[in-house]
mmCIF file of C-alpha atoms in Angstrom:
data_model
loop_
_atom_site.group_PDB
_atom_site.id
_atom_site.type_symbol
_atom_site.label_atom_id
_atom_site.label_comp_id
_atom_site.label_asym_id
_atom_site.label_seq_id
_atom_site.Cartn_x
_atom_site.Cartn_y
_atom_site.Cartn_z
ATOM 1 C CA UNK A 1 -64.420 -186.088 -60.586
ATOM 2 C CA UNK A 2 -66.402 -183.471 -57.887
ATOM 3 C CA UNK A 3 -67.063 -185.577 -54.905
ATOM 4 C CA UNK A 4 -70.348 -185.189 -53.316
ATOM 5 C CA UNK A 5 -70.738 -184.296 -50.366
ATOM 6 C CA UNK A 6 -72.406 -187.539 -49.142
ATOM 7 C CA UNK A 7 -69.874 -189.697 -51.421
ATOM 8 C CA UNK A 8 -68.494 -191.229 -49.082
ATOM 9 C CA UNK A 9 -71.057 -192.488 -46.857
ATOM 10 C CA UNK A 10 -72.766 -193.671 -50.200
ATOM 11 C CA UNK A 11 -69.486 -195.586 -50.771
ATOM 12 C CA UNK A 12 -69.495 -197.178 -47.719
ATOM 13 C CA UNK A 13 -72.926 -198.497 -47.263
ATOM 14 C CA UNK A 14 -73.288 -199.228 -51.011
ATOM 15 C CA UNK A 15 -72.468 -203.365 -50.491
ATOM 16 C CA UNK A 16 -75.477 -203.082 -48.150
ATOM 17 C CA UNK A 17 -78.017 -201.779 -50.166
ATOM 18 C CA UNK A 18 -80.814 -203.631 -52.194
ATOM 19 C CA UNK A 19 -80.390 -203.511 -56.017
ATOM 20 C CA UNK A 20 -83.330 -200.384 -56.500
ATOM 21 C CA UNK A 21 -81.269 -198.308 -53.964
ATOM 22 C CA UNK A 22 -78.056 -199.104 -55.686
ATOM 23 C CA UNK A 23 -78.880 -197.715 -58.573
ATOM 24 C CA UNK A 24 -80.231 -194.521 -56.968
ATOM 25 C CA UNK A 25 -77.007 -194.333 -55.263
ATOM 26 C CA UNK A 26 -74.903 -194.835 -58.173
ATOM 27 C CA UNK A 27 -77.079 -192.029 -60.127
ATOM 28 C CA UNK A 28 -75.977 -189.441 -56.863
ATOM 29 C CA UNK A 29 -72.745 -190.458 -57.101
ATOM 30 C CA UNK A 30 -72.242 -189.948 -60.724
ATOM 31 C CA UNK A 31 -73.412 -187.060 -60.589
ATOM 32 C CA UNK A 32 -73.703 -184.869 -57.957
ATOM 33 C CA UNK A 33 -74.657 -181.497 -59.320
ATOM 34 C CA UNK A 34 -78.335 -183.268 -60.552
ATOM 35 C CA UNK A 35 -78.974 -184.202 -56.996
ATOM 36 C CA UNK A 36 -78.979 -180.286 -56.332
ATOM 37 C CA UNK A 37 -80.305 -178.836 -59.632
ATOM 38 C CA UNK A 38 -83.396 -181.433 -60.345
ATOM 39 C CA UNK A 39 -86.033 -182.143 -59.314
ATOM 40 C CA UNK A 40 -86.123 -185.645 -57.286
ATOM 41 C CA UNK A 41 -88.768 -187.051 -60.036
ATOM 42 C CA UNK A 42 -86.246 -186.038 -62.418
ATOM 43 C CA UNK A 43 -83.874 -187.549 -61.062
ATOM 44 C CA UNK A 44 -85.545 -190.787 -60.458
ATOM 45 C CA UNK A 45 -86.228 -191.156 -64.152
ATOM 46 C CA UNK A 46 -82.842 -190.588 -65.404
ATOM 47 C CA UNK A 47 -81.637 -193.169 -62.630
ATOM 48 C CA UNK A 48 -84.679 -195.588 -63.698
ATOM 49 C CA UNK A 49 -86.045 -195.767 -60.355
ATOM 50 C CA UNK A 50 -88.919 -194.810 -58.700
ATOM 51 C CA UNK A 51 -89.440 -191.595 -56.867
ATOM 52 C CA UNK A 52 -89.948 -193.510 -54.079
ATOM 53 C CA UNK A 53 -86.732 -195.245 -53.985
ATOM 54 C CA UNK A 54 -85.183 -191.644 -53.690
ATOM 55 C CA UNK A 55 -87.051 -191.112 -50.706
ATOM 56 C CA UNK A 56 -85.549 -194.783 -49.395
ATOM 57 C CA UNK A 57 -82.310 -194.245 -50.328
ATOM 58 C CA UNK A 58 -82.776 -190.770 -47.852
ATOM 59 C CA UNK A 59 -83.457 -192.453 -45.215
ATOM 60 C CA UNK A 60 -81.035 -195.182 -45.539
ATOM 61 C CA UNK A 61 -79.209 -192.225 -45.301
ATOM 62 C CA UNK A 62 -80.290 -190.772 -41.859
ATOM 63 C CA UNK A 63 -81.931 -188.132 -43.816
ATOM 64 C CA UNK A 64 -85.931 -187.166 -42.816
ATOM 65 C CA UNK A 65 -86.741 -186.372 -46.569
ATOM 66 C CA UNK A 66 -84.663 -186.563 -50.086
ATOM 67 C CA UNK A 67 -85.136 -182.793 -50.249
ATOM 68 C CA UNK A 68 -82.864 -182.668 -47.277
ATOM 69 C CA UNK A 69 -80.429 -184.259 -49.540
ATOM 70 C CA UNK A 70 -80.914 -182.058 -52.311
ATOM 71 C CA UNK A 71 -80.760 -179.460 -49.486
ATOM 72 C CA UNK A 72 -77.085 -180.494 -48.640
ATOM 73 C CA UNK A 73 -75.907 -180.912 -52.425
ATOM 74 C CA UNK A 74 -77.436 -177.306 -53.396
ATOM 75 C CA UNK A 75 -75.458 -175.943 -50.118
ATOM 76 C CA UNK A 76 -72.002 -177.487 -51.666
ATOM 77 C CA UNK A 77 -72.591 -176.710 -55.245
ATOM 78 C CA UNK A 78 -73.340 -172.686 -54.475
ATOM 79 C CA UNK A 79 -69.637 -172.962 -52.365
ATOM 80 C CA UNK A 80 -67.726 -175.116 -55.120
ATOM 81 C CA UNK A 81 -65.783 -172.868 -57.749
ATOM 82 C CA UNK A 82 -67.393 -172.796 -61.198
ATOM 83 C CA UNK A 83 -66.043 -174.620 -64.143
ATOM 84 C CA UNK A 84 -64.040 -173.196 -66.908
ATOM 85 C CA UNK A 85 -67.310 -174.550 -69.343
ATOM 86 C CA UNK A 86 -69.801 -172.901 -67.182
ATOM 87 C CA UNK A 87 -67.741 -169.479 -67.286
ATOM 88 C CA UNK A 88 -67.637 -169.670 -71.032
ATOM 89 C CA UNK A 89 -71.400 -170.352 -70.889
ATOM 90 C CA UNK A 90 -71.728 -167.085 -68.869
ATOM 91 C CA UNK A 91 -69.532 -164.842 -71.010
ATOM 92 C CA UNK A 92 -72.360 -164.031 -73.302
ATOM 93 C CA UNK A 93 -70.361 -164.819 -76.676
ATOM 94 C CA UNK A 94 -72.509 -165.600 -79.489
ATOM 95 C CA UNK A 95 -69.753 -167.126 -81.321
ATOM 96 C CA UNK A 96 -69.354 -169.971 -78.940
ATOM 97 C CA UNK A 97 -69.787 -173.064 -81.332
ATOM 98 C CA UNK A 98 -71.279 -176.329 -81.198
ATOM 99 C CA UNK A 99 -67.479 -176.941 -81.560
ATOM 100 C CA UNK A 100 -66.336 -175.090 -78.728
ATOM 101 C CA UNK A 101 -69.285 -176.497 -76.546
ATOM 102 C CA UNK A 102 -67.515 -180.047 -77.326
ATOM 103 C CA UNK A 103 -63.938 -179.032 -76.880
ATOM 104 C CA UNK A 104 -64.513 -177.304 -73.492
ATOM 105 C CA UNK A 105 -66.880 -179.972 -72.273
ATOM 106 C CA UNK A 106 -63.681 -182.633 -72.776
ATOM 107 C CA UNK A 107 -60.947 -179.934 -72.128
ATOM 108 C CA UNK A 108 -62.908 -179.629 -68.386
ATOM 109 C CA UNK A 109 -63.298 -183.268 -68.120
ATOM 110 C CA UNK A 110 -59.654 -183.722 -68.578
ATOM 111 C CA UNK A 111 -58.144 -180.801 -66.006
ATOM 112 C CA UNK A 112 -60.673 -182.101 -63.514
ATOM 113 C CA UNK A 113 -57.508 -184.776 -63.575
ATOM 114 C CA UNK A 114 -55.110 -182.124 -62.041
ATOM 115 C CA UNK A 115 -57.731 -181.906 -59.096
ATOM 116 C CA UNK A 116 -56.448 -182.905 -55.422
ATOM 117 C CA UNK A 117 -58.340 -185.893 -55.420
ATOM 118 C CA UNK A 118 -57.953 -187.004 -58.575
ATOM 119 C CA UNK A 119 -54.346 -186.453 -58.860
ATOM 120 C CA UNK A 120 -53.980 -188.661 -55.147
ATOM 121 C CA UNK A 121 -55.879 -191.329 -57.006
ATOM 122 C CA UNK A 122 -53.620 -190.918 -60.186
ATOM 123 C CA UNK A 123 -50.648 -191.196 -57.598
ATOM 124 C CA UNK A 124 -51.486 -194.010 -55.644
ATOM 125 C CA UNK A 125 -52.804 -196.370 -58.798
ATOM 126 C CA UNK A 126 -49.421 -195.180 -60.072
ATOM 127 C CA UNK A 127 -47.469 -196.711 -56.944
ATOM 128 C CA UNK A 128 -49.398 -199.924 -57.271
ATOM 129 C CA UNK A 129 -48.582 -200.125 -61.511
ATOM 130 C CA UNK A 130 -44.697 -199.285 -60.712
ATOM 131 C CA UNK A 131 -44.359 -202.220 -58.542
ATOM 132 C CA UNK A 132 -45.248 -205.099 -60.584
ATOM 133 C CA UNK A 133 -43.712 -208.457 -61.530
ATOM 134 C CA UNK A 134 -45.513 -208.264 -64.402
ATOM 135 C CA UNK A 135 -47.823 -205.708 -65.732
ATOM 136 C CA UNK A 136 -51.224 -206.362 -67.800
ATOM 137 C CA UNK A 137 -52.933 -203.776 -69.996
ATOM 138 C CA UNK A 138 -56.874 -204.677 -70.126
ATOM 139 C CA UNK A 139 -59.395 -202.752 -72.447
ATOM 140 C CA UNK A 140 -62.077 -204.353 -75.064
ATOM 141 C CA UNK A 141 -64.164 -202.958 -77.532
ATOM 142 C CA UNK A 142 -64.728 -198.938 -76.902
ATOM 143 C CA UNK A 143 -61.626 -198.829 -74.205
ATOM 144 C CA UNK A 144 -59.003 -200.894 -76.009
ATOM 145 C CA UNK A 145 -57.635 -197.896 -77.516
ATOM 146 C CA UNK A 146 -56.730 -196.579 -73.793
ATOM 147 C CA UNK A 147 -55.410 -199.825 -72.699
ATOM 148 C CA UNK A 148 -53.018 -200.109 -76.364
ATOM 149 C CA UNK A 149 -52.110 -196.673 -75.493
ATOM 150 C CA UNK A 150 -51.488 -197.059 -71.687
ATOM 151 C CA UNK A 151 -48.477 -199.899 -73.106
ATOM 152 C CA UNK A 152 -47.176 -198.297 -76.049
ATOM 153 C CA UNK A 153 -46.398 -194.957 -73.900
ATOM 154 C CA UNK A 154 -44.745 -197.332 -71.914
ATOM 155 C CA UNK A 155 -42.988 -199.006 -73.896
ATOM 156 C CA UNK A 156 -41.247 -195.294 -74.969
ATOM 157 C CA UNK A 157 -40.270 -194.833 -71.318
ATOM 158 C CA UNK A 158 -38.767 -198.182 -71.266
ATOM 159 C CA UNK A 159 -41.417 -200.229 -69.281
ATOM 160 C CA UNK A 160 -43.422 -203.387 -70.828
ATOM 161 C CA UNK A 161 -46.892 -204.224 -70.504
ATOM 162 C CA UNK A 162 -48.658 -207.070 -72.193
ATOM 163 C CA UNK A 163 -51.698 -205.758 -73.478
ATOM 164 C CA UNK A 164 -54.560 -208.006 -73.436
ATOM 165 C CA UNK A 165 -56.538 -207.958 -76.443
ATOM 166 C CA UNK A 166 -58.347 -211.041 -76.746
ATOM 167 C CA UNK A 167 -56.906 -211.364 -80.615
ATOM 168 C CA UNK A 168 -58.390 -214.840 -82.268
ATOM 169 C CA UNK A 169 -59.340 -215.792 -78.544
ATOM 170 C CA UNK A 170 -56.265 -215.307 -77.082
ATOM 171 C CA UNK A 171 -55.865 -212.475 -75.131
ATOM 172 C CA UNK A 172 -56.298 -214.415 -71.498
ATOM 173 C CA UNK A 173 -53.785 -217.250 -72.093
ATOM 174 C CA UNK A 174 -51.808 -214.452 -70.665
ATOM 175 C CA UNK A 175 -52.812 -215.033 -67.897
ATOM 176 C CA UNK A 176 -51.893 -218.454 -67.281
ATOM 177 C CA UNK A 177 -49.420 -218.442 -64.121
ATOM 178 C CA UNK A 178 -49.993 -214.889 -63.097
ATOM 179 C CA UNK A 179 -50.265 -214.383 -59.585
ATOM 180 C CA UNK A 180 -49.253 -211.944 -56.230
ATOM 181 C CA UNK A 181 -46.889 -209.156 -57.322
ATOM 182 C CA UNK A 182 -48.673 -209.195 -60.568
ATOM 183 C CA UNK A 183 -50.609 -206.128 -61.696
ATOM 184 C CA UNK A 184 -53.563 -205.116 -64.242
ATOM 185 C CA UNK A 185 -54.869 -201.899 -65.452
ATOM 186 C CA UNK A 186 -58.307 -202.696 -66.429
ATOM 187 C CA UNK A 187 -60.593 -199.812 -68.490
ATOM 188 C CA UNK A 188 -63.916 -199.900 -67.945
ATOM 189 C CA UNK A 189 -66.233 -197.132 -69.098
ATOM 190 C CA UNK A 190 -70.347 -197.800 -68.789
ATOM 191 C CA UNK A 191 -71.935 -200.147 -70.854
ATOM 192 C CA UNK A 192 -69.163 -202.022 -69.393
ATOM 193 C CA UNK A 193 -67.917 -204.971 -71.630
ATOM 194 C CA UNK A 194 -68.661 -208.322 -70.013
ATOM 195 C CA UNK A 195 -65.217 -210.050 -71.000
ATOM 196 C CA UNK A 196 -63.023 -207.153 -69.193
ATOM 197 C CA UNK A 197 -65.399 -207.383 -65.821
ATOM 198 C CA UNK A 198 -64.558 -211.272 -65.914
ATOM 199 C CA UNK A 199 -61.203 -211.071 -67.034
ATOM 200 C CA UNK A 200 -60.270 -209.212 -64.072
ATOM 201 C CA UNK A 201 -62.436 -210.746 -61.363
ATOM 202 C CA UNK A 202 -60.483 -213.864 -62.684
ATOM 203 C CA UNK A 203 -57.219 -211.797 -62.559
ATOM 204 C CA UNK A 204 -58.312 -211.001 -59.241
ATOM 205 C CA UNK A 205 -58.758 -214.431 -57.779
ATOM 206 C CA UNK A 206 -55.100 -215.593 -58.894
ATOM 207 C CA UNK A 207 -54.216 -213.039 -56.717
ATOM 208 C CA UNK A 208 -53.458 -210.026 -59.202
ATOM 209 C CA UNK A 209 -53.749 -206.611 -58.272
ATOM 210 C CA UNK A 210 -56.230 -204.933 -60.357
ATOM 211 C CA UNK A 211 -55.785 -200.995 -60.655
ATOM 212 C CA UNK A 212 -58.740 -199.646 -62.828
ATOM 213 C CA UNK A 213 -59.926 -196.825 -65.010
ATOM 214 C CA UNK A 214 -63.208 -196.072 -64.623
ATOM 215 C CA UNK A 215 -66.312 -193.809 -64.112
ATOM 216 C CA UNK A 216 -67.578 -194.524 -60.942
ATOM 217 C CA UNK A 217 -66.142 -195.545 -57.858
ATOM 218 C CA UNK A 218 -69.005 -198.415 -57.404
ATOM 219 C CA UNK A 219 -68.653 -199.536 -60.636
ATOM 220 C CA UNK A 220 -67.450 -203.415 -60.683
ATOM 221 C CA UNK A 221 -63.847 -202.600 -61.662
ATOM 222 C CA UNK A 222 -63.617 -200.120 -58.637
ATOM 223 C CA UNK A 223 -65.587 -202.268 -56.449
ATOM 224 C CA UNK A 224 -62.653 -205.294 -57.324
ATOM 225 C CA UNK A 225 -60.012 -202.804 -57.308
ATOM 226 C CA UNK A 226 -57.005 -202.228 -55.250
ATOM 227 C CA UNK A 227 -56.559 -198.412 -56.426
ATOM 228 C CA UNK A 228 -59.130 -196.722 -58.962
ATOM 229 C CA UNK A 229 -58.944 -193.281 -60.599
ATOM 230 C CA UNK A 230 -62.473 -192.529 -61.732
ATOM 231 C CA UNK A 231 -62.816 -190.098 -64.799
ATOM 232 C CA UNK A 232 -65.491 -188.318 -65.774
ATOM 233 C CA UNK A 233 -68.138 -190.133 -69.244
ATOM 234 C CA UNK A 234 -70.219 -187.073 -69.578
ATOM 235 C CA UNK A 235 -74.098 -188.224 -69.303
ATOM 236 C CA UNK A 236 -76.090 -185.448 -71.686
ATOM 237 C CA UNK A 237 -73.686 -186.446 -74.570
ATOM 238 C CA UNK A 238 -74.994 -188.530 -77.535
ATOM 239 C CA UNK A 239 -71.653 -191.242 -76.675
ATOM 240 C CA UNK A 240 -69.314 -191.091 -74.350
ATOM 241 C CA UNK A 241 -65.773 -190.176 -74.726
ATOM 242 C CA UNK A 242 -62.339 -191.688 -73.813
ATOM 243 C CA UNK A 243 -60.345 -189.309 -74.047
ATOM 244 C CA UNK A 244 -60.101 -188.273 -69.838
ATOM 245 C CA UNK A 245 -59.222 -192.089 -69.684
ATOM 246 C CA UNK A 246 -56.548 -191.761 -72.658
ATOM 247 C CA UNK A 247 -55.163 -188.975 -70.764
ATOM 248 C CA UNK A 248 -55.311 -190.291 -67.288
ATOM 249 C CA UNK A 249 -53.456 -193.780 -68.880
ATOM 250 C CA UNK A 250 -50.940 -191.511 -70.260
ATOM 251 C CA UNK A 251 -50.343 -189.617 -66.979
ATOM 252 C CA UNK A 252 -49.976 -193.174 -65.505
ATOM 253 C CA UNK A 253 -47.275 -194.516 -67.326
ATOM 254 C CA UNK A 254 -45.345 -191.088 -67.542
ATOM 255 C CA UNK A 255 -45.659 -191.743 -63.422
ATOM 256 C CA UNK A 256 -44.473 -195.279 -63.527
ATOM 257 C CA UNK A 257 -41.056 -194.275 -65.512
ATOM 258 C CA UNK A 258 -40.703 -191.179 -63.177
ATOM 259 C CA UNK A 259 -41.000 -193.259 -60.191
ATOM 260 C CA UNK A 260 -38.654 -196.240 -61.155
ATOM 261 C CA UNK A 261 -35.211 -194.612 -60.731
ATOM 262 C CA UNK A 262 -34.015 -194.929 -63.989
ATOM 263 C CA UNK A 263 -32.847 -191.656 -65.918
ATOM 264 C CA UNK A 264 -35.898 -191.331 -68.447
ATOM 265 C CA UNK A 265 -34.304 -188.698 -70.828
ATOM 266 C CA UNK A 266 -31.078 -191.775 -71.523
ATOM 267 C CA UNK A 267 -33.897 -194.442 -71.812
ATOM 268 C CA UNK A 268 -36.118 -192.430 -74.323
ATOM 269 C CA UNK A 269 -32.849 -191.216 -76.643
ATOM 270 C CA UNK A 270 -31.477 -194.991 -76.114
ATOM 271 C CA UNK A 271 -35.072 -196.057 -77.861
ATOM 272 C CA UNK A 272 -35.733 -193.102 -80.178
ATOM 273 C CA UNK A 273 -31.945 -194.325 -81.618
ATOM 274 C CA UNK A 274 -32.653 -198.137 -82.080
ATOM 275 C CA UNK A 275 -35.986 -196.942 -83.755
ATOM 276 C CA UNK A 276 -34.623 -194.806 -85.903
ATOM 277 C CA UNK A 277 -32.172 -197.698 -86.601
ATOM 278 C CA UNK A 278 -34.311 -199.949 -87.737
ATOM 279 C CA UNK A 279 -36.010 -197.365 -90.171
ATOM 280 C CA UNK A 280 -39.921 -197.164 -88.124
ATOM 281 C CA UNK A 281 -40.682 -193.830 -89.050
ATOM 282 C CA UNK A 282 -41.140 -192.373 -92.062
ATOM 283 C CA UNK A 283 -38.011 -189.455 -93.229
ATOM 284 C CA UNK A 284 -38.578 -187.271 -96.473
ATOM 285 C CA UNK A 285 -35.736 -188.450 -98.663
ATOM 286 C CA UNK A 286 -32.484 -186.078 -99.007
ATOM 287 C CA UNK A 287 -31.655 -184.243 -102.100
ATOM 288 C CA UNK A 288 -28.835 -186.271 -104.359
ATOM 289 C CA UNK A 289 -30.186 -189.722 -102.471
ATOM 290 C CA UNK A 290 -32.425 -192.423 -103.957
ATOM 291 C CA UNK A 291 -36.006 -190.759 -104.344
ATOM 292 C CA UNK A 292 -39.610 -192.402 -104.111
ATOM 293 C CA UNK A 293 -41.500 -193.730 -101.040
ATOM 294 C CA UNK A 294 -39.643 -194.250 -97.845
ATOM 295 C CA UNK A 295 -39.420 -197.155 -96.847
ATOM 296 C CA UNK A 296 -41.691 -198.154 -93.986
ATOM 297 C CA UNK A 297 -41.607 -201.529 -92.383
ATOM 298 C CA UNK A 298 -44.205 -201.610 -90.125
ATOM 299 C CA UNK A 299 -43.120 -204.163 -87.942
ATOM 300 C CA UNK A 300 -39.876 -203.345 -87.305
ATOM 301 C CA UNK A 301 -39.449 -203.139 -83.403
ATOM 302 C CA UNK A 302 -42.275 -205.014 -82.143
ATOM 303 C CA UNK A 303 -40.803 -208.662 -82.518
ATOM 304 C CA UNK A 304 -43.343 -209.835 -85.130
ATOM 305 C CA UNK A 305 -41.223 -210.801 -88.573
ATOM 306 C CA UNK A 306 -41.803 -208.557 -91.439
ATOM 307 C CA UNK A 307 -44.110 -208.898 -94.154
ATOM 308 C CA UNK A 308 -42.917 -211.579 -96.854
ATOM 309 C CA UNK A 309 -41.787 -209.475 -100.200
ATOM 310 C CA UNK A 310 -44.474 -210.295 -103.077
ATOM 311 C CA UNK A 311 -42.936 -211.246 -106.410
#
């Protein structure tokens, strides 16, 4: 995500603020290239605030007038490099598709990952992850398929995390007897789900280290948080995507293995071979062999017993 150039002072004095300027701050975090583009009215709807409040959160800021803020934003958005989407935008080619518009807007979202910053904050949640006792995967409703994924690509590269999914109720017995040199990768994309905000503020108290995902770094994940990488939830879509936190849960666990000393190429072949073993994956059947559907058992590997045979 493009920093601001006031982002971290915002940071800092964030805790301090009254609720109204909190969410005028969060809006100039988020996004950055609003504060130098709209107008501040504009931007005081879209944050739900008053116009006012923009001119408070200024001067909280040292700042005479919020047009000297816009003033410094406009100043680092004409020196930042422009986007890959915005140069597409420029290139004058009619063809350019609703689809393309979509793919672009997530393929930018996503290499924004490979960014200095990001890629420090990708390194040192990373750090944190590798050394756990024992390592938690949190993610409900929308971001459950990032925290599912974040374990099963571990699980390849020969790591376990117990994934926390609430199933009939269960999900935080887990977390009965967890404590320091525990970790948990919590998702959390805005609306944020209650139950993963309490789950790890709860985590958090037993003395768990909480690394999040999120999309803001004052967001109550970060804000608990002993390492964050924030991704980018585009605001002018109609819903917003997971796919930069799919990715960046991917690049995490791909870290973790490369980072724990053991030979990653042996552990994947040693797993691709027991899998294979016990028949996961489906194999078109060989010429002069028994024909039909291959046979799939779809629990083979994960320690749950198969499916009784119906007679």
């Amino acid at each position: 995500m493009k920093k601001g150039p006031l982002t971290d002072l915002l940071v800092e004095r964030f805790e301090t603020m009254p609720p109204q300027l909190q969410r005028a701050a969060r809006f100039v975090l988020d996004h950055p290239q609003d504060v130098a583009l709209m107008s501040m009215r504009e931007q005081a709807h879209l944050a739900g605030v008053s116009h006012t409040t923009m001119m408070r959160l200024a001067r909280w800021l040292d700042l005479d007038r919020y047009e000297d803020m816009r003033s410094v934003y406009a100043k680092a958005l004409r020196t930042s490099a422009e986007s890959p989407l915005s140069e597409r935008r420029q290139d004058g080619d009619g063809s350019y598709s609703a689809v393309g518009v979509l793919a672009g807007t997530l393929a930018a979202e996503i290499t924004r990952l490979g960014e200095c910053a990001n890629a420090m904050q990708l390194t040192a949640a990373a750090s944190v992850l590798a050394e756990s006792r024992n390592l938690f995967s949190l993610g409900l409703r929308a971001e459950h398929p990032v925290a599912q994924h974040f374990a099963y690509t571990l699980s390849r590269l020969g790591r376990q995390a117990v994934v926390l999914d609430a199933a009939g109720g269960l999900g935080i017995d887990a977390l009965r007897g967890v404590g320091k040199g525990d970790v948990m990768l919590a998702v959390g994309i805005e609306p944020y789900c209650r139950a993963t905000i309490e789950t790890a503020r709860q985590a958090a108290r037993q003395g768990v280290a909480v690394v999040a995902i999120t999309d803001s770094s004052v967001s109550p994940l970060a804000r608990m948080a002993k390492a964050s990488v924030i991704v980018i939830s585009n605001p002018q879509s109609f819903f917003k995507s997971i796919a930069p936190a799919l990715v960046a849960s991917e690049i995490l666990a791909k870290l973790i293995a490369a980072n724990s000393g053991m030979n990653v190429d042996e552990v994947v072949k040693d797993i691709e071979r027991q899998l294979a073993e016990l028949d996961v994956f489906w194999k078109p059947p060989h010429s002069g062999k028994r024909s039909g559907r291959a046979k799939c058992n779809p629990t083979a590997g994960t320690g749950i017993s198969a499916f009784p045979e119906i007679t």
